[in-house]
Short mmCIF file of C-alpha atoms in Angstrom, two decimals:
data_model
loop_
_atom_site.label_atom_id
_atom_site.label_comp_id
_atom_site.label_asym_id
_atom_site.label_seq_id
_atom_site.Cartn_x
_atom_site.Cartn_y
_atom_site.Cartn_z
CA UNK Q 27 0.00 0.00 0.00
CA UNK Q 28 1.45 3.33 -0.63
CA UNK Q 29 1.88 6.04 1.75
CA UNK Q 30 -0.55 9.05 1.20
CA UNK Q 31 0.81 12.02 -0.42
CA UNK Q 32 1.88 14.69 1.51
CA UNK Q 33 1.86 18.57 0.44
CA UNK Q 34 5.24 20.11 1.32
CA UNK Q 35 6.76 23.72 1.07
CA UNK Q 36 9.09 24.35 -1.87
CA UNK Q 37 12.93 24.44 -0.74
CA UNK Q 38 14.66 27.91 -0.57
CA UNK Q 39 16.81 27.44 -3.90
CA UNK Q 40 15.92 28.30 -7.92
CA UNK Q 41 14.53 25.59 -9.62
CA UNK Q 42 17.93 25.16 -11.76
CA UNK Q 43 19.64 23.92 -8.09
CA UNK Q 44 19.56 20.56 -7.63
CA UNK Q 45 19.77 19.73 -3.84
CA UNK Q 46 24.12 18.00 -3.22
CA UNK Q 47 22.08 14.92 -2.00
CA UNK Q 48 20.60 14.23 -5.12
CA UNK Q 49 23.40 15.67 -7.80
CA UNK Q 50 26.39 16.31 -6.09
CA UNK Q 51 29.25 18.85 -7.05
CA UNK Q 52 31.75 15.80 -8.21
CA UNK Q 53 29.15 13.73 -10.72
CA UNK Q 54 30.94 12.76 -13.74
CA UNK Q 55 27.96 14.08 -15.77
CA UNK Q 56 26.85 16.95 -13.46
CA UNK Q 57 27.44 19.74 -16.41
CA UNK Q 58 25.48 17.63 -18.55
CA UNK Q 59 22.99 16.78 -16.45
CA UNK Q 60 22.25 20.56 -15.27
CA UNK Q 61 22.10 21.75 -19.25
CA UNK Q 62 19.50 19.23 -19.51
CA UNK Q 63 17.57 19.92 -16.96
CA UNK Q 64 17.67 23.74 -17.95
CA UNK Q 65 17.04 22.94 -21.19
CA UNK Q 66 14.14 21.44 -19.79
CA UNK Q 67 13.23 24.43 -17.77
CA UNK Q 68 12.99 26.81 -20.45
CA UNK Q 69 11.11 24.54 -22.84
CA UNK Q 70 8.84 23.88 -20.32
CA UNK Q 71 9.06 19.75 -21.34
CA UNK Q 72 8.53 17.83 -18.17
CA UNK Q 73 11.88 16.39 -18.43
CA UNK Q 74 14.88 15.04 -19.96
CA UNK Q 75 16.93 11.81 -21.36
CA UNK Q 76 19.62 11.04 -18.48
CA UNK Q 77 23.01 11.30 -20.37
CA UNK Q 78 24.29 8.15 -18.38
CA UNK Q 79 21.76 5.60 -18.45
CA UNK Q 80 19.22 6.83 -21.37
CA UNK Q 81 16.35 7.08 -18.18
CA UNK Q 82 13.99 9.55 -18.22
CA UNK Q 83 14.36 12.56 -15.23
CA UNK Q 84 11.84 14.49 -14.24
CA UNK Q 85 12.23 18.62 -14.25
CA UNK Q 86 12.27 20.40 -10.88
CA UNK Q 87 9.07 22.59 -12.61
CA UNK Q 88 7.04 19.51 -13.40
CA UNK Q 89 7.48 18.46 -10.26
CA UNK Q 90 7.01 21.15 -8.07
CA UNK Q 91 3.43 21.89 -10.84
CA UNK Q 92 2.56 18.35 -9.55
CA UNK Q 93 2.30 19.69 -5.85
CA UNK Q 94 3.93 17.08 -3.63
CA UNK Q 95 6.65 15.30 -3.10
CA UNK Q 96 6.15 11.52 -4.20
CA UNK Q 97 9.16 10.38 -1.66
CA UNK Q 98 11.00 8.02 -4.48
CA UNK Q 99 14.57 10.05 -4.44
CA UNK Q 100 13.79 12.16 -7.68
CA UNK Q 101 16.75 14.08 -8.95
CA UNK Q 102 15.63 17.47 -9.18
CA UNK Q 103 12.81 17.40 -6.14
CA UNK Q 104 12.04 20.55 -5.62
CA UNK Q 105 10.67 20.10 -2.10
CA UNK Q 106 14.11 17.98 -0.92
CA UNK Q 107 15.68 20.94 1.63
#
């Protein structure tokens, strides 16, 4: 059964800012990954193709338009603080 979904304040960083728990400063990709994700941003697609592994990732603005936080560890969670 899943847990019930819990509204949560937005963290106190831009939506470009991955929190260091979930992209931190030394990832192999992390230049990549952030022009992406911007890319992403200011297309206003809900996401992006994960240069290591070919997995979709979520945007921090699709998330944060979804409302909550769904709790699985997403990479740009926008609620993570």
């Amino acid at each position: 059964m899943r847990a019930p979904r819990h509204r949560r304040t937005l963290a106190p960083r831009g939506l470009d800012e991955p929190h260091p728990t979930r992209l931190s400063e030394d990832h192999p990709q992390r230049e990549e990954v952030l022009r992406r994700h911007g890319e992403a941003l200011s297309t206003g697609h809900p996401g992006y193709l994960d240069p290591a592994n070919g997995l979709f990732v979520l945007s921090a603005a699709f998330l944060a338009k979804r409302g909550f936080c769904c709790d699985r560890g997403c990479r740009h969670c926008p609620y993570v603080d």
